Each structure stands twice: as C-alpha cells, then as structure tokens.
Coordinates of C-alpha atoms in Angstrom, one line a residue:
M1 CA 37.5 -6.6 3.1
A2 CA 40.6 -8.4 2.2
A3 CA 40.8 -12.1 3.1
H4 CA 43.6 -12.8 5.6
R5 CA 44.3 -16.4 4.6
F6 CA 45.0 -18.0 1.3
R7 CA 46.9 -20.9 -0.2
L8 CA 50.1 -20.2 -2.3
A9 CA 51.5 -22.9 -4.7
L10 CA 55.0 -22.9 -6.0
I11 CA 55.1 -25.1 -9.1
Q12 CA 58.6 -26.6 -9.6
Y13 CA 59.3 -28.4 -12.8
A14 CA 62.2 -28.6 -15.3
A15 CA 61.7 -27.0 -18.7
S16 CA 62.9 -29.1 -21.7
A17 CA 63.9 -28.0 -25.1
N18 CA 60.3 -28.5 -26.3
K19 CA 58.4 -25.2 -25.6
L20 CA 55.0 -26.7 -26.3
D21 CA 55.7 -29.6 -23.9
N22 CA 56.8 -27.2 -21.2
L23 CA 53.6 -25.1 -21.5
K24 CA 51.4 -28.3 -21.4
R25 CA 53.2 -29.5 -18.3
A26 CA 52.8 -26.1 -16.6
A27 CA 49.1 -26.2 -17.4
Q28 CA 48.7 -29.6 -15.9
L29 CA 50.5 -28.8 -12.7
A30 CA 48.6 -25.5 -12.4
R31 CA 45.3 -27.3 -12.7
E32 CA 46.4 -29.7 -9.9
A33 CA 47.4 -26.8 -7.7
A34 CA 44.1 -25.0 -8.2
Q35 CA 42.2 -28.1 -7.5
N36 CA 44.0 -28.3 -4.2
G37 CA 42.9 -24.8 -3.2
A38 CA 45.7 -22.6 -4.3
K39 CA 44.7 -19.0 -5.1
I40 CA 48.1 -17.6 -6.1
L41 CA 50.3 -19.9 -8.3
A42 CA 53.9 -19.3 -9.3
F43 CA 56.1 -20.9 -12.0
P44 CA 59.9 -21.0 -12.0
E45 CA 62.4 -18.8 -13.9
C46 CA 62.6 -19.7 -17.6
C47 CA 59.4 -21.8 -17.3
N48 CA 59.0 -22.2 -21.1
S49 CA 62.6 -22.9 -22.1
P50 CA 66.0 -24.1 -21.0
Y51 CA 68.1 -21.4 -19.2
G52 CA 71.2 -20.1 -20.8
N53 CA 72.7 -17.5 -23.1
S54 CA 72.5 -19.9 -26.0
F55 CA 68.7 -20.3 -25.6
F56 CA 67.4 -16.8 -24.8
D57 CA 67.3 -15.6 -28.4
E58 CA 66.0 -18.9 -29.8
Y59 CA 63.1 -19.1 -27.4
A60 CA 62.3 -15.4 -27.1
E61 CA 58.8 -14.1 -27.7
E62 CA 57.1 -10.8 -27.9
I63 CA 54.5 -10.1 -25.3
P64 CA 51.7 -11.0 -26.0
G65 CA 52.8 -14.2 -27.7
Q66 CA 52.4 -18.0 -27.6
S67 CA 53.5 -18.5 -24.0
T68 CA 51.6 -15.6 -22.6
E69 CA 48.4 -16.7 -24.3
V70 CA 48.8 -20.0 -22.6
F71 CA 49.4 -18.4 -19.2
S72 CA 46.3 -16.2 -19.6
G73 CA 44.3 -19.3 -20.3
I74 CA 45.7 -21.1 -17.2
A75 CA 44.8 -18.2 -15.0
S76 CA 41.2 -17.8 -16.4
E77 CA 40.5 -21.6 -16.5
N78 CA 41.5 -22.1 -12.9
K79 CA 40.4 -18.7 -11.5
V80 CA 43.7 -18.0 -9.9
F81 CA 46.4 -15.3 -9.8
L82 CA 49.3 -16.6 -11.9
V83 CA 52.8 -15.4 -11.5
A84 CA 54.2 -17.0 -14.7
G85 CA 57.8 -17.5 -13.7
S86 CA 59.8 -15.8 -16.5
I87 CA 60.3 -16.2 -20.2
P88 CA 62.8 -14.7 -22.6
E89 CA 61.0 -11.6 -24.0
R90 CA 61.8 -9.9 -27.3
C91 CA 61.2 -6.2 -27.5
G92 CA 62.6 -4.6 -30.6
K93 CA 66.3 -5.5 -30.7
K94 CA 66.5 -6.2 -27.0
L95 CA 65.9 -9.4 -25.0
F96 CA 64.7 -9.4 -21.4
N97 CA 64.1 -12.0 -18.7
T98 CA 60.4 -11.2 -18.0
C99 CA 57.8 -12.3 -15.5
T100 CA 54.2 -11.8 -16.5
V101 CA 51.3 -11.8 -13.9
Y102 CA 47.6 -12.6 -14.6
D103 CA 44.5 -12.2 -12.7
P104 CA 41.7 -14.8 -12.4
E105 CA 40.0 -13.5 -15.5
G106 CA 43.2 -14.1 -17.5
A107 CA 44.1 -10.5 -17.9
L108 CA 47.8 -9.6 -18.0
I109 CA 48.0 -7.1 -15.2
V110 CA 51.7 -6.4 -14.9
K111 CA 55.1 -7.6 -16.1
H112 CA 58.5 -7.5 -14.4
R113 CA 61.7 -7.4 -16.3
K114 CA 64.7 -8.8 -14.3
V115 CA 66.4 -5.8 -12.9
H116 CA 69.8 -7.2 -11.8
L117 CA 71.4 -9.4 -14.4
F118 CA 73.3 -12.5 -13.4
D119 CA 76.9 -11.7 -14.1
I120 CA 79.2 -13.7 -11.8
D121 CA 82.6 -15.4 -11.9
I122 CA 83.4 -18.0 -9.2
P123 CA 86.8 -19.5 -10.3
G124 CA 86.8 -23.2 -10.8
K125 CA 83.0 -23.4 -10.4
I126 CA 80.8 -21.2 -12.5
T127 CA 81.1 -18.2 -14.8
F128 CA 77.9 -16.7 -16.3
Q129 CA 77.0 -13.4 -17.9
E130 CA 73.4 -12.7 -18.7
S131 CA 74.4 -9.3 -19.9
K132 CA 75.9 -11.0 -23.0
T133 CA 72.4 -11.5 -24.3
L134 CA 69.9 -9.8 -22.0
S135 CA 69.1 -6.2 -21.1
P136 CA 68.1 -5.2 -17.6
G137 CA 64.6 -4.0 -16.6
N138 CA 64.4 -0.5 -15.2
Q139 CA 61.3 -0.7 -12.9
L140 CA 60.2 -2.4 -9.7
T141 CA 56.9 -4.2 -9.9
T142 CA 54.0 -4.9 -7.5
F143 CA 50.4 -6.1 -7.9
Q144 CA 47.4 -6.1 -5.7
T145 CA 45.2 -9.1 -4.9
P146 CA 42.2 -9.5 -2.6
F147 CA 44.6 -11.0 -0.1
C148 CA 47.6 -8.7 -0.1
K149 CA 50.0 -6.7 -2.2
V150 CA 52.7 -8.7 -3.8
G151 CA 56.2 -7.7 -5.0
I152 CA 58.1 -9.4 -7.8
G153 CA 61.7 -10.1 -8.4
I154 CA 63.6 -12.6 -10.6
C155 CA 66.5 -14.8 -9.3
Y156 CA 69.5 -12.5 -8.9
D157 CA 67.1 -9.7 -7.7
L158 CA 66.8 -11.7 -4.5
R159 CA 70.3 -10.7 -3.5
F160 CA 69.5 -7.0 -3.3
A161 CA 68.0 -6.2 0.0
E162 CA 67.2 -2.7 -1.0
M163 CA 64.7 -3.9 -3.5
A164 CA 62.8 -6.0 -0.9
Q165 CA 62.9 -3.1 1.5
I166 CA 61.3 -0.8 -1.0
Y167 CA 58.6 -3.4 -1.7
C168 CA 57.9 -3.5 2.1
S169 CA 57.7 0.2 2.2
Q170 CA 55.1 0.1 -0.6
G171 CA 52.9 -2.2 1.5
C172 CA 53.8 -5.6 0.1
E173 CA 53.2 -8.5 2.4
L174 CA 54.4 -11.2 0.1
L175 CA 57.4 -11.3 -2.2
L176 CA 57.8 -13.8 -5.0
Y177 CA 61.1 -14.6 -6.8
P178 CA 61.1 -17.1 -9.7
G179 CA 64.8 -18.1 -9.7
A180 CA 67.2 -20.6 -11.0
F181 CA 70.2 -20.7 -8.6
N182 CA 72.8 -23.3 -9.6
M183 CA 74.7 -26.1 -7.8
T184 CA 77.3 -23.6 -6.5
T185 CA 75.2 -20.7 -5.3
G186 CA 72.1 -22.8 -4.4
P187 CA 73.4 -24.8 -1.5
A188 CA 75.4 -21.8 -0.2
H189 CA 72.9 -19.0 -0.5
W190 CA 69.4 -19.9 -1.6
E191 CA 67.7 -20.5 1.7
C192 CA 69.6 -17.9 3.7
L193 CA 68.7 -15.2 1.2
I194 CA 65.0 -16.1 1.2
R195 CA 65.0 -16.1 5.0
G196 CA 67.0 -12.9 5.2
R197 CA 64.5 -11.0 3.0
A198 CA 61.7 -12.3 5.1
V199 CA 63.2 -11.4 8.5
D200 CA 64.6 -8.0 7.3
N201 CA 61.1 -6.9 6.2
Q202 CA 58.8 -9.1 8.4
L203 CA 56.8 -10.5 5.5
F204 CA 56.3 -13.7 3.5
V205 CA 58.9 -14.6 0.9
A206 CA 58.8 -17.4 -1.7
A207 CA 61.3 -18.4 -4.3
I208 CA 60.4 -20.7 -7.2
S209 CA 63.1 -22.8 -8.8
P210 CA 63.0 -25.2 -11.8
A211 CA 63.4 -28.8 -10.8
R212 CA 66.9 -30.2 -11.2
D213 CA 67.9 -31.7 -14.5
A214 CA 71.4 -33.1 -14.1
S215 CA 71.7 -33.5 -17.9
A216 CA 71.0 -29.8 -18.6
S217 CA 73.8 -27.4 -19.6
Y218 CA 72.8 -25.2 -16.6
V219 CA 71.8 -27.3 -13.5
A220 CA 69.2 -25.7 -11.2
W221 CA 69.4 -26.2 -7.5
G222 CA 65.6 -26.8 -7.0
N223 CA 64.4 -26.5 -3.4
S224 CA 61.6 -24.0 -4.0
T225 CA 60.9 -22.4 -0.6
V226 CA 58.4 -20.4 1.3
V227 CA 59.4 -18.5 4.5
N228 CA 57.2 -16.6 7.0
P229 CA 57.8 -13.3 8.6
W230 CA 59.6 -14.9 11.6
G231 CA 62.1 -16.5 9.2
E232 CA 60.7 -20.0 9.5
V233 CA 60.5 -22.3 6.4
I234 CA 56.9 -23.2 6.0
G235 CA 57.1 -25.0 2.7
K236 CA 60.0 -26.5 0.8
A237 CA 60.7 -28.8 -2.1
D238 CA 63.6 -31.1 -2.8
E239 CA 65.2 -31.2 -6.2
K240 CA 62.5 -33.1 -8.0
E241 CA 59.3 -31.9 -9.8
Q242 CA 56.6 -31.1 -7.3
I243 CA 54.2 -28.5 -6.0
V244 CA 54.9 -26.7 -2.7
Y245 CA 51.9 -25.4 -0.9
A246 CA 51.9 -22.8 1.9
D247 CA 48.8 -21.6 3.7
I248 CA 49.5 -17.9 4.2
D249 CA 48.1 -16.2 7.3
L250 CA 48.5 -12.5 7.1
S251 CA 47.4 -12.0 10.7
Y252 CA 50.7 -13.7 11.7
L253 CA 52.6 -11.0 9.8
K254 CA 50.9 -8.3 11.9
E255 CA 51.7 -10.3 15.1
V256 CA 55.4 -10.5 14.3
R257 CA 55.5 -6.8 13.5
N258 CA 53.8 -6.0 16.8
M259 CA 56.3 -8.1 18.8
I260 CA 59.4 -6.7 17.1
P261 CA 58.4 -3.3 15.6
I262 CA 61.5 -2.7 13.5
L263 CA 59.5 -1.0 10.7
K264 CA 58.5 1.7 13.2
Q265 CA 62.0 1.9 14.7
R266 CA 64.0 2.6 11.6
R267 CA 66.0 5.8 12.0
S268 CA 64.9 7.7 8.9
D269 CA 66.7 10.7 10.2
L270 CA 70.0 8.8 9.7
Y271 CA 69.4 6.7 6.6
E272 CA 66.9 6.0 3.9
V273 CA 66.2 3.5 1.1
K274 CA 63.8 4.7 -1.6
A275 CA 62.9 4.0 -5.2
L276 CA 64.3 6.5 -7.7
T277 CA 61.7 5.6 -10.3
E278 CA 58.0 5.0 -10.0
V279 CA 57.1 1.4 -8.9
A280 CA 54.8 -0.3 -11.4
D281 CA 51.7 -1.3 -9.5
A282 CA 48.7 -3.2 -10.9
I283 CA 45.3 -3.6 -9.2
S284 CA 43.2 -6.4 -10.5
K285 CA 39.5 -6.1 -11.1
S286 CA 39.0 -9.7 -9.8

C-alpha cells in the first residue's frame, strides 16, 4: 500500500564554474536533506554547471558520465529518490538539457530532456535562445514511487499547461520542475505559473531554482517553491542557498478533488488534451 505522507526537499544552490565543486556541494546538501527526513530530493536546473549557451557544450556529458555517477551515489547513499535537476547532455552531435532520476538503490530509472526550449525576446530586458545550442526532447516523462506518481518538466516546460494536464491524466499527483527563471520573468511569472499548474490539475507542484548569483552572466531568480492542490504556497525559499522542505499529504489532494471535482466535470465531448507520443514511465523496484 502506498504511503500517503512524505517529505519533499528542494535543494537550491548556485552552480559555479567548477563542476567538481558543484557536485560536492550537491552531495553535502542532499545528505543534510535526507538526514532531515526527505524521501524525494530535487536539484535545480543546470545543477553541475553555469547556465548559458556559452557553457552548454563545455560542460556537456554523455549519460552515464561523471555527474550521473555522482547522482547515483547520492541516491543510494541516502536511500532517497533523487530528481537531479538538469545537466547539459551530449548525445552524438546533439546537446540536450536533461534531468535524470534515480531510485533509492542508485539506479537511473528515467531521464527527461527539456521539451520546450527557452527562446524569448523581451526588448530592453532579456533575449535568450537555447535553440542556438540545444535540441528539444521529444517525450514526456513520469516515474512511480511508493508515495505517488511524479511528472517531470524543466523550466520553460512549466509555461505549457497542456503538458501538466497530460501528466494529471496519467495519474501524477506531484509535478517537479527544475528551472532557472531570470530577474525579468521570475518576479513576474514564477509563482503564478507554479500555482496555476497546481490549481488547474489539483495536485502538488514544485519548482527548483538555482540560488541567485548576482555576478553570473545569467542571474537566476531563486525562490524555489512548493504549492498544494488548493494553490497555497507550502514551502518557499528566498534568493539564497537553502533547502526547502514540504510535507506532502496526498489525502489532501483527494479532499480538494472531492470538494471541487473539475477532473470529473471536464467536457471531453467538446475538447480534449492528449499526448501524441507515448509517455516515458518508470517504476522503481525500491
């Protein structure tokens, strides 16, 4: 029988130019989170490297590789599910922004390649095109834990409500989005998007940001956040390095869905949102 309560930890830290230092810091913070009772841990986007088109190729690794070996060790050492943020992945001649997920035995159970690339142009504020260096993933990704089914997105994926709705229809009760919103989009949209995905689908949603480094070429907003199915913020960081804990009670999800049964009230005779490719789903042996 699945456990209905568990502790989630969002591990917010800023990755430096030193990959080894980043991995060591991730391991230290993960150990602290596990010692405080967390069963699912999540790192931020680009958790082993700086974020930016000038860094993706330099820091890219094949999977498995140096970083994923460390992530596997973190999961097995602490007996936790680890959603390892994202790293630049090299696959042949292509680069991807990829999240890897590990079970408590350290097995790599699934990986999610960022589906929607961050290509924006806000005049006078920020212009960025991930598509200059990265290729998009072509699959949605879920994994099963003893607690609940979890859906994965990366940063810009958060803006696409259809993706979250498909995860909901697949039985997910928690969505995790490693993401590095910036100082323009972060204060404007970060929290409202997290809350929107949670309320739309009546599930738990968390987004995990790097800590803010004002000296970086790309400055992250920080403010890693967890929201419950009612749309309430139940855990939130500021801009500094820290661990955000949230005690997830899945019985509350069912309570909300019973009070406002929108999932049963959708007019599938008038509209439909569905996946056009098979959703990658992993079931851990742990």
